[in-house]
Short mmCIF file of C-alpha atoms and ligand atoms in Angstrom, two decimals:
data_model
loop_
_atom_site.label_atom_id
_atom_site.label_comp_id
_atom_site.label_asym_id
_atom_site.label_seq_id
_atom_site.Cartn_x
_atom_site.Cartn_y
_atom_site.Cartn_z
CA UNK A 1 1.82 -5.16 22.06
CA UNK A 2 2.56 -1.56 21.32
CA UNK A 3 1.93 1.25 18.93
CA UNK A 4 4.69 2.98 17.01
CA UNK A 5 5.30 6.71 16.91
CA UNK A 6 7.58 8.18 14.28
CA UNK A 7 8.38 11.85 14.64
CA UNK A 8 10.18 14.05 12.12
CA UNK A 9 12.17 11.13 10.75
CA UNK A 10 14.76 11.92 8.07
CA UNK A 11 17.58 10.10 6.33
CA UNK A 12 20.02 12.06 4.20
CA UNK A 13 22.81 10.45 2.25
CA UNK A 14 25.46 12.63 0.64
CA UNK A 15 23.76 13.05 -2.70
CA UNK A 16 20.21 11.97 -1.85
CA UNK A 17 17.55 12.74 0.70
CA UNK A 18 15.93 9.31 1.07
CA UNK A 19 13.37 10.33 3.73
CA UNK A 20 12.38 13.77 4.99
CA UNK A 21 10.04 14.87 7.78
CA UNK A 22 8.08 11.63 8.16
CA UNK A 23 5.76 11.62 11.20
CA UNK A 24 3.32 8.78 11.79
CA UNK A 25 1.29 7.39 14.63
CA UNK A 26 0.68 3.66 14.22
CA UNK A 27 -1.98 2.50 16.63
CA UNK A 28 -1.63 -0.60 18.76
CA UNK A 29 -2.83 -3.52 16.64
CA UNK A 30 -3.10 -1.50 13.45
CA UNK A 31 -2.04 -2.71 10.00
CA UNK A 32 -0.36 0.28 8.35
CA UNK A 33 0.92 0.16 4.78
CA UNK A 34 3.65 2.40 3.36
CA UNK A 35 2.85 2.75 -0.32
CA UNK A 36 4.64 4.57 -3.11
CA UNK A 37 6.74 4.19 -6.24
CA UNK A 38 10.20 2.67 -6.21
CA UNK A 39 12.77 4.94 -4.57
CA UNK A 40 10.29 7.03 -2.55
CA UNK A 41 11.83 6.08 0.80
CA UNK A 42 9.62 3.22 2.03
CA UNK A 43 12.39 0.74 2.83
CA UNK A 44 14.57 3.41 4.43
CA UNK A 45 11.66 4.42 6.69
CA UNK A 46 11.02 0.79 7.66
CA UNK A 47 14.72 0.16 8.31
CA UNK A 48 14.85 3.17 10.61
CA UNK A 49 11.93 1.71 12.59
CA UNK A 50 13.79 -1.64 12.70
CA UNK A 51 17.05 0.00 13.73
CA UNK A 52 19.19 -1.00 10.74
CA UNK A 53 19.49 2.56 9.46
CA UNK A 54 20.37 5.43 11.80
CA UNK A 55 18.14 8.46 11.23
CA UNK A 56 19.70 11.82 10.30
CA UNK A 57 16.93 13.43 12.34
CA UNK A 58 13.80 12.47 14.23
CA UNK A 59 12.64 9.86 16.73
CA UNK A 60 11.16 6.37 16.80
CA UNK A 61 9.07 5.20 19.74
CA UNK A 62 7.75 1.67 20.23
CA UNK A 63 5.15 1.60 22.97
CA UNK A 64 6.06 4.64 25.01
CA UNK A 65 9.76 3.81 24.71
CA UNK A 66 12.20 5.92 22.69
CA UNK A 67 14.17 3.35 20.69
CA UNK A 68 15.85 5.80 18.29
CA UNK A 69 19.32 4.83 19.51
CA UNK A 70 18.63 1.21 20.38
CA UNK A 71 20.07 -1.61 18.25
CA UNK A 72 17.59 -3.81 16.34
CA UNK A 73 17.76 -6.75 18.77
CA UNK A 74 16.58 -4.51 21.65
CA UNK A 75 13.44 -3.39 19.78
CA UNK A 76 11.47 -6.67 19.86
CA UNK A 77 10.41 -6.54 16.22
CA UNK A 78 9.61 -9.30 13.75
CA UNK A 79 10.92 -8.80 10.23
CA UNK A 80 9.94 -10.25 6.86
CA UNK A 81 11.69 -9.35 3.62
CA UNK A 82 10.93 -9.80 -0.05
CA UNK A 83 13.62 -12.46 -0.55
CA UNK A 84 12.59 -14.60 2.49
CA UNK A 85 16.16 -14.47 3.88
CA UNK A 86 15.93 -17.98 5.36
CA UNK A 87 19.09 -19.79 6.42
CA UNK A 88 19.50 -22.30 3.57
CA UNK A 89 21.40 -24.91 5.60
CA UNK A 90 18.92 -24.94 8.52
CA UNK A 91 15.67 -26.90 8.56
CA UNK A 92 12.36 -25.08 8.61
CA UNK A 93 12.09 -25.81 12.35
CA UNK A 94 15.57 -24.47 13.08
CA UNK A 95 14.93 -21.37 10.97
CA UNK A 96 11.85 -20.61 13.05
CA UNK A 97 13.62 -21.53 16.32
CA UNK A 98 16.58 -19.23 15.61
CA UNK A 99 15.37 -16.10 17.41
CA UNK A 100 14.16 -18.09 20.42
CA UNK A 101 17.52 -19.84 20.83
CA UNK A 102 19.31 -16.52 20.71
CA UNK A 103 17.06 -15.31 23.49
CA UNK A 104 17.88 -18.36 25.60
CA UNK A 105 14.34 -19.76 25.64
CA UNK A 106 14.34 -23.33 27.15
CA UNK A 107 14.32 -26.19 24.65
CA UNK A 108 10.87 -27.53 25.54
CA UNK A 109 9.29 -24.09 25.14
CA UNK A 110 11.08 -23.64 21.81
CA UNK A 111 9.54 -26.86 20.48
CA UNK A 112 6.03 -25.85 21.53
CA UNK A 113 6.30 -22.32 20.20
CA UNK A 114 7.86 -23.37 16.87
CA UNK A 115 5.13 -25.97 16.34
CA UNK A 116 2.45 -23.38 17.12
CA UNK A 117 3.99 -20.82 14.76
CA UNK A 118 4.24 -23.37 11.93
CA UNK A 119 0.61 -24.37 12.51
CA UNK A 120 -0.37 -20.67 12.32
CA UNK A 121 1.07 -20.43 8.82
CA UNK A 122 -0.32 -23.85 7.83
CA UNK A 123 3.04 -25.57 7.65
CA UNK A 124 2.55 -28.31 10.23
CA UNK A 125 4.57 -31.31 9.18
CA UNK A 126 7.13 -29.29 7.19
CA UNK A 127 9.54 -28.71 10.10
CA UNK A 128 12.25 -31.15 9.01
CA UNK A 129 12.55 -29.86 5.44
CA UNK A 130 15.22 -27.55 4.13
CA UNK A 131 14.02 -24.24 2.65
CA UNK A 132 15.00 -25.26 -0.88
CA UNK A 133 12.51 -28.14 -0.69
CA UNK A 134 9.67 -25.61 -0.34
CA UNK A 135 7.82 -23.45 -2.86
CA UNK A 136 8.22 -19.65 -2.75
CA UNK A 137 4.90 -19.24 -0.98
CA UNK A 138 5.87 -21.83 1.64
CA UNK A 139 9.27 -20.22 2.16
CA UNK A 140 7.59 -16.89 2.76
CA UNK A 141 5.28 -18.57 5.29
CA UNK A 142 8.35 -19.87 7.13
CA UNK A 143 9.72 -16.32 7.18
CA UNK A 144 6.42 -15.12 8.65
CA UNK A 145 6.47 -17.92 11.27
CA UNK A 146 10.04 -16.94 12.18
CA UNK A 147 8.96 -13.33 12.60
CA UNK A 148 5.91 -14.01 14.80
CA UNK A 149 7.35 -16.81 16.97
CA UNK A 150 9.29 -14.32 19.11
CA UNK A 151 5.99 -12.56 19.94
CA UNK A 152 7.25 -9.23 18.68
CA UNK A 153 5.68 -5.89 19.66
CA UNK A 154 5.74 -4.88 16.02
CA UNK A 155 5.81 -6.77 12.73
CA UNK A 156 7.68 -5.10 9.85
CA UNK A 157 7.24 -6.43 6.31
CA UNK A 158 9.15 -5.14 3.29
CA UNK A 159 7.46 -6.13 -0.01
CA UNK A 160 6.80 -9.60 1.46
CA UNK A 161 4.68 -10.77 -1.47
CA UNK A 162 6.60 -9.30 -4.40
CA UNK A 163 8.47 -12.50 -5.26
CA UNK A 164 5.31 -14.60 -5.46
CA UNK A 165 3.31 -15.12 -8.63
CA UNK A 166 -0.05 -13.38 -9.01
CA UNK A 167 -2.42 -16.07 -7.69
CA UNK A 168 -0.20 -16.93 -4.73
CA UNK A 169 0.30 -13.26 -3.92
CA UNK A 170 -3.45 -12.92 -3.72
CA UNK A 171 -3.80 -15.94 -1.40
CA UNK A 172 -0.86 -15.14 0.87
CA UNK A 173 -1.97 -11.54 1.31
CA UNK A 174 -5.38 -12.69 2.53
CA UNK A 175 -3.71 -15.14 4.94
CA UNK A 176 -1.36 -12.44 6.14
CA UNK A 177 -4.24 -10.08 6.89
CA UNK A 178 -6.13 -12.83 8.73
CA UNK A 179 -3.07 -13.78 10.76
CA UNK A 180 -2.40 -10.15 11.66
CA UNK A 181 -5.99 -9.70 12.81
CA UNK A 182 -5.90 -12.89 14.91
CA UNK A 183 -2.62 -11.96 16.56
CA UNK A 184 -3.56 -8.29 16.89
CA UNK A 185 0.02 -7.37 16.22
CA UNK A 186 0.95 -3.80 15.22
CA UNK A 187 2.17 -4.17 11.64
CA UNK A 188 3.91 -1.89 9.13
CA UNK A 189 4.15 -3.24 5.60
CA UNK A 190 5.93 -1.70 2.63
CA UNK A 191 4.64 -2.20 -0.90
CA UNK A 192 4.55 -0.45 -4.28
CA UNK A 193 1.36 -2.31 -5.24
CA UNK A 194 -1.80 -0.27 -4.68
CA UNK A 195 -4.19 -3.25 -4.81
CA UNK A 196 -2.15 -5.04 -2.18
CA UNK A 197 -2.06 -1.93 -0.01
CA UNK A 198 -5.81 -1.33 -0.31
CA UNK A 199 -6.64 -4.97 0.45
CA UNK A 200 -4.62 -5.37 3.67
CA UNK A 201 -4.16 -1.92 5.17
CA UNK A 202 -6.29 -0.39 7.92
CA UNK A 203 -4.62 2.83 6.84
CA UNK A 204 -2.27 3.68 3.99
CA UNK A 205 0.61 6.11 3.97
CA UNK A 206 1.22 7.31 0.43
CA UNK A 207 4.79 8.47 -0.08
CA UNK A 208 6.61 10.26 -2.89
CA UNK A 209 10.15 11.61 -2.97
CA UNK A 210 10.88 10.79 0.65
CA UNK A 211 7.81 12.55 2.02
CA UNK A 212 4.38 11.53 3.20
CA UNK A 213 1.74 12.73 0.74
CA UNK A 214 -1.34 11.45 2.56
CA UNK A 215 -2.37 9.17 5.40
CA UNK A 216 -5.85 7.63 5.57
CA UNK A 217 -8.07 4.61 5.17
CA UNK A 218 -8.15 3.13 1.66
CA UNK A 219 -11.59 4.69 1.11
CA UNK A 220 -10.47 8.14 2.35
CA UNK A 221 -7.53 8.13 0.03
CA UNK A 222 -9.45 6.89 -2.99
CA UNK A 223 -12.34 9.29 -2.51
CA UNK A 224 -10.51 12.32 -1.17
CA UNK A 225 -6.96 12.28 -2.53
CA UNK A 226 -5.09 15.36 -1.36
CA UNK A 227 -3.11 15.98 -4.50
CA UNK A 228 -2.67 14.89 -8.05
CA UNK A 229 0.08 12.42 -7.28
CA UNK A 230 -2.08 10.52 -4.78
CA UNK A 231 -5.11 10.60 -7.09
CA UNK A 232 -3.22 9.00 -9.96
CA UNK A 233 -1.20 6.56 -7.85
CA UNK A 234 -4.33 5.12 -6.18
CA UNK A 235 -6.70 4.16 -8.98
CA UNK A 236 -7.23 5.93 -12.28
CA UNK A 237 -8.22 9.52 -12.67
CA UNK A 238 -9.15 12.23 -15.17
CA UNK A 239 -7.73 15.67 -14.46
CA UNK A 240 -9.01 19.02 -15.63
CA UNK A 241 -7.01 22.20 -15.09
CA UNK A 242 -9.03 25.34 -14.37
CA UNK A 243 -10.57 27.10 -11.39
CA UNK A 244 -13.32 26.60 -8.82
CA UNK A 245 -16.40 28.81 -9.12
CA UNK A 246 -19.67 28.91 -7.18
CA UNK A 247 -21.10 25.36 -7.33
CA UNK A 248 -18.76 24.12 -9.99
CA UNK A 249 -15.46 24.09 -11.78
CA UNK A 250 -14.54 25.88 -15.00
CA UNK A 251 -11.85 24.27 -17.12
CA UNK A 252 -9.22 26.15 -19.09
CA UNK A 253 -11.33 25.68 -22.25
CA UNK A 254 -14.40 27.18 -20.55
CA UNK A 255 -16.20 23.91 -19.87
CA UNK A 256 -18.32 24.15 -16.73
CA UNK A 257 -18.41 20.94 -14.68
CA UNK A 258 -20.64 20.31 -11.69
CA UNK A 259 -18.66 19.88 -8.47
CA UNK A 260 -19.84 20.95 -5.03
CA UNK A 261 -17.54 21.49 -2.06
CA UNK A 262 -14.35 22.32 -3.88
CA UNK A 263 -11.64 23.65 -1.62
CA UNK A 264 -10.99 27.37 -2.16
CA UNK A 265 -8.26 27.93 -4.71
CA UNK A 266 -8.53 24.43 -6.23
CA UNK A 267 -6.86 24.52 -9.64
CA UNK A 268 -7.49 20.91 -10.72
CA UNK A 269 -10.67 18.83 -10.84
CA UNK A 270 -10.27 15.07 -10.56
CA UNK A 271 -12.97 12.76 -11.87
CA UNK A 272 -12.77 9.00 -11.42
CA UNK A 273 -13.63 6.96 -14.54
CA UNK A 274 -16.56 5.28 -12.75
CA UNK A 275 -18.11 8.65 -11.84
CA UNK A 276 -19.24 9.08 -15.45
CA UNK A 277 -22.42 7.58 -16.91
CA UNK A 278 -22.86 7.25 -20.67
CA UNK A 279 -26.29 8.26 -21.99
CA UNK A 280 -27.84 8.68 -25.43
CA UNK A 281 -26.82 11.54 -27.68
CA UNK A 282 -29.01 14.56 -26.99
CA UNK A 283 -29.77 13.55 -23.39
CA UNK A 284 -28.63 15.83 -20.61
CA UNK A 285 -24.84 15.59 -20.29
CA UNK A 286 -21.67 16.64 -22.06
CA UNK A 287 -21.74 15.89 -25.80
CA UNK A 288 -18.92 13.49 -26.67
CA UNK A 289 -17.64 10.97 -29.19
CA UNK A 290 -16.10 7.58 -28.39
CA UNK A 291 -12.45 7.28 -29.37
CA UNK A 292 -11.78 3.77 -28.06
CA UNK A 293 -14.00 1.20 -26.37
CA UNK A 294 -12.64 -1.94 -24.70
CA UNK A 295 -14.85 -4.74 -23.42
CA UNK A 296 -13.52 -6.23 -20.17
CA UNK A 297 -16.28 -8.67 -19.28
CA UNK A 298 -17.53 -7.01 -16.10
CA UNK A 299 -17.56 -3.64 -17.82
CA UNK A 300 -16.23 -1.34 -20.49
CA UNK A 301 -13.33 1.05 -20.63
CA UNK A 302 -14.34 3.88 -22.90
CA UNK A 303 -12.20 6.87 -23.89
CA UNK A 304 -14.23 9.90 -24.95
CA UNK A 305 -13.44 13.14 -26.70
CA UNK A 306 -15.73 15.87 -25.40
CA UNK A 307 -17.10 18.36 -27.91
CA UNK A 308 -15.05 21.01 -26.10
CA UNK A 309 -11.89 19.05 -26.90
CA UNK A 310 -10.98 17.40 -23.58
CA UNK A 311 -10.52 13.66 -23.24
CA UNK A 312 -12.39 11.71 -20.59
CA UNK A 313 -11.74 8.07 -19.58
CA UNK A 314 -14.81 6.20 -18.42
CA UNK A 315 -15.35 2.83 -16.79
CA UNK A 316 -18.93 1.67 -17.12
CA UNK A 317 -20.66 -1.60 -16.17
CA UNK A 318 -21.45 -4.00 -19.00
CA UNK A 319 -25.13 -3.78 -19.89
CA UNK A 320 -26.94 -4.79 -23.05
CA UNK A 321 -25.27 -2.05 -25.04
CA UNK A 322 -22.06 -2.39 -27.00
CA UNK A 323 -19.93 0.73 -27.36
CA UNK A 324 -18.04 1.54 -30.52
CA UNK A 325 -15.48 4.08 -31.65
CA UNK A 326 -17.07 7.01 -33.48
CA UNK A 327 -20.35 6.70 -31.59
CA UNK A 328 -21.81 10.03 -30.46
CA UNK A 329 -23.34 10.20 -26.98
CA UNK A 330 -23.51 12.27 -23.83
CA UNK A 331 -21.43 11.86 -20.67
CA UNK A 332 -23.02 12.57 -17.34
CA UNK A 333 -20.67 13.30 -14.48
CA UNK A 334 -21.88 12.56 -10.95
CA UNK A 335 -21.25 15.92 -9.27
CA UNK A 336 -20.73 14.31 -5.86
CA UNK A 337 -17.76 12.36 -7.21
CA UNK A 338 -15.68 15.23 -8.55
CA UNK A 339 -12.77 16.15 -6.30
CA UNK A 340 -11.02 19.50 -6.33
CA UNK A 341 -7.27 19.46 -5.84
CA UNK A 342 -4.42 21.85 -5.36
CA UNK A 343 -1.62 21.71 -7.87
CA UNK A 344 0.89 18.90 -7.97
CA UNK A 345 3.43 17.26 -5.71
N1 ADP B 401 22.61 3.35 1.59
C1 ADP B 401 22.20 4.27 0.70
N2 ADP B 401 23.05 5.17 0.18
C2 ADP B 401 22.63 6.11 -0.69
N3 ADP B 401 21.38 6.23 -1.13
C3 ADP B 401 20.47 5.37 -0.66
C4 ADP B 401 20.82 4.34 0.29
N4 ADP B 401 19.70 3.63 0.57
C5 ADP B 401 18.70 4.18 -0.14
N5 ADP B 401 19.17 5.22 -0.88
C6 ADP B 401 18.35 6.07 -1.79
O1 ADP B 401 17.28 6.58 -1.05
C7 ADP B 401 16.10 6.61 -1.84
C8 ADP B 401 14.99 5.81 -1.17
O2 ADP B 401 15.34 4.44 -1.18
P1 ADP B 401 14.39 3.31 -0.57
O3 ADP B 401 14.04 3.68 0.81
O4 ADP B 401 15.08 2.01 -0.77
O5 ADP B 401 13.11 3.42 -1.51
P2 ADP B 401 11.90 2.40 -1.73
O6 ADP B 401 11.97 1.32 -0.72
O7 ADP B 401 10.67 3.25 -1.61
O8 ADP B 401 12.03 1.88 -3.13
C9 ADP B 401 16.49 6.10 -3.21
O9 ADP B 401 16.79 7.20 -4.02
C10 ADP B 401 17.72 5.28 -2.91
O10 ADP B 401 18.55 5.20 -4.03
MG1 MG B 402 12.09 -0.78 -1.00
#
């Protein structure tokens, strides 16, 4: 087992900078998720860790070993891709055995280790089948077995669940997290799906335009996003432009919102939809009118127009009340849940 240290990593193609100045410390046994929109440099970063893409600048260390110039097969990594990448003409067993054979592991040990890996991913008894005789979820389990059977120092996963349908994606991601915890294997996974990232990652790395925007636990990132990009990529958010003043925030239209602990110079206030409580008209709060109200079973999504003109999206638990467009009420913002931000990415 080993941690991974990435230092000042960059990849520049002629016309594009795919990755710039990425530095990360992945702890031994940690599950780290690279998260960001398509094209932000996640795959390129992962492929530089794997050794398939040569960095334009920077270093990669696995354990305490500098592997920047080592070929992939010398890095002892397990890889899983979105499209499974199984050998179609080889049985499940032979697919999983492949890396062990290449390493010259004795036949008896191969059999034991392959059987153990297949049992780990709940595919005992499937060894003789060809990949095409398996469902997508089963094929991805074979790919995971193939990656872990070599006892890699690091497991690298690139959008491993993206080809699975919603229910299966949900199940396989829970299995993947459990497996990773049991094996204690340092893991870096790439995804563009924030729910997936939040549900499996010990820490998330939010990327945009080739750069790291923020690194932190899911809760850190949700509650204390560093900039507007992160705030809107992870969850939903209301933004108000304006300036921080003693004990609060004043929007461009002159609305004063409660918000302690804003960083000096903050020019944007972010309020999560669930930080707003709807109360009766005339009660303490910001006077507002409902523009749209959508019932979602567990709660309501309500879009408000404040009397000062701003819009505010609210998510509120379903109680006895029904909310309707045109209804006048007051919106109470929990001051502890407002987050001050600096500008944009
Ligand atoms: N071999 C390449 N040649 C030129 N541009 C590339 C190459 N690989 C990736 N890119 C570009 O680098 C950027 C990041 O790509 P990628 O790492 O695949 O993003 P992601 O995995 O986050 O979707 C994109 O703009 C992509 O088009
Ligand atoms: Mg990608």
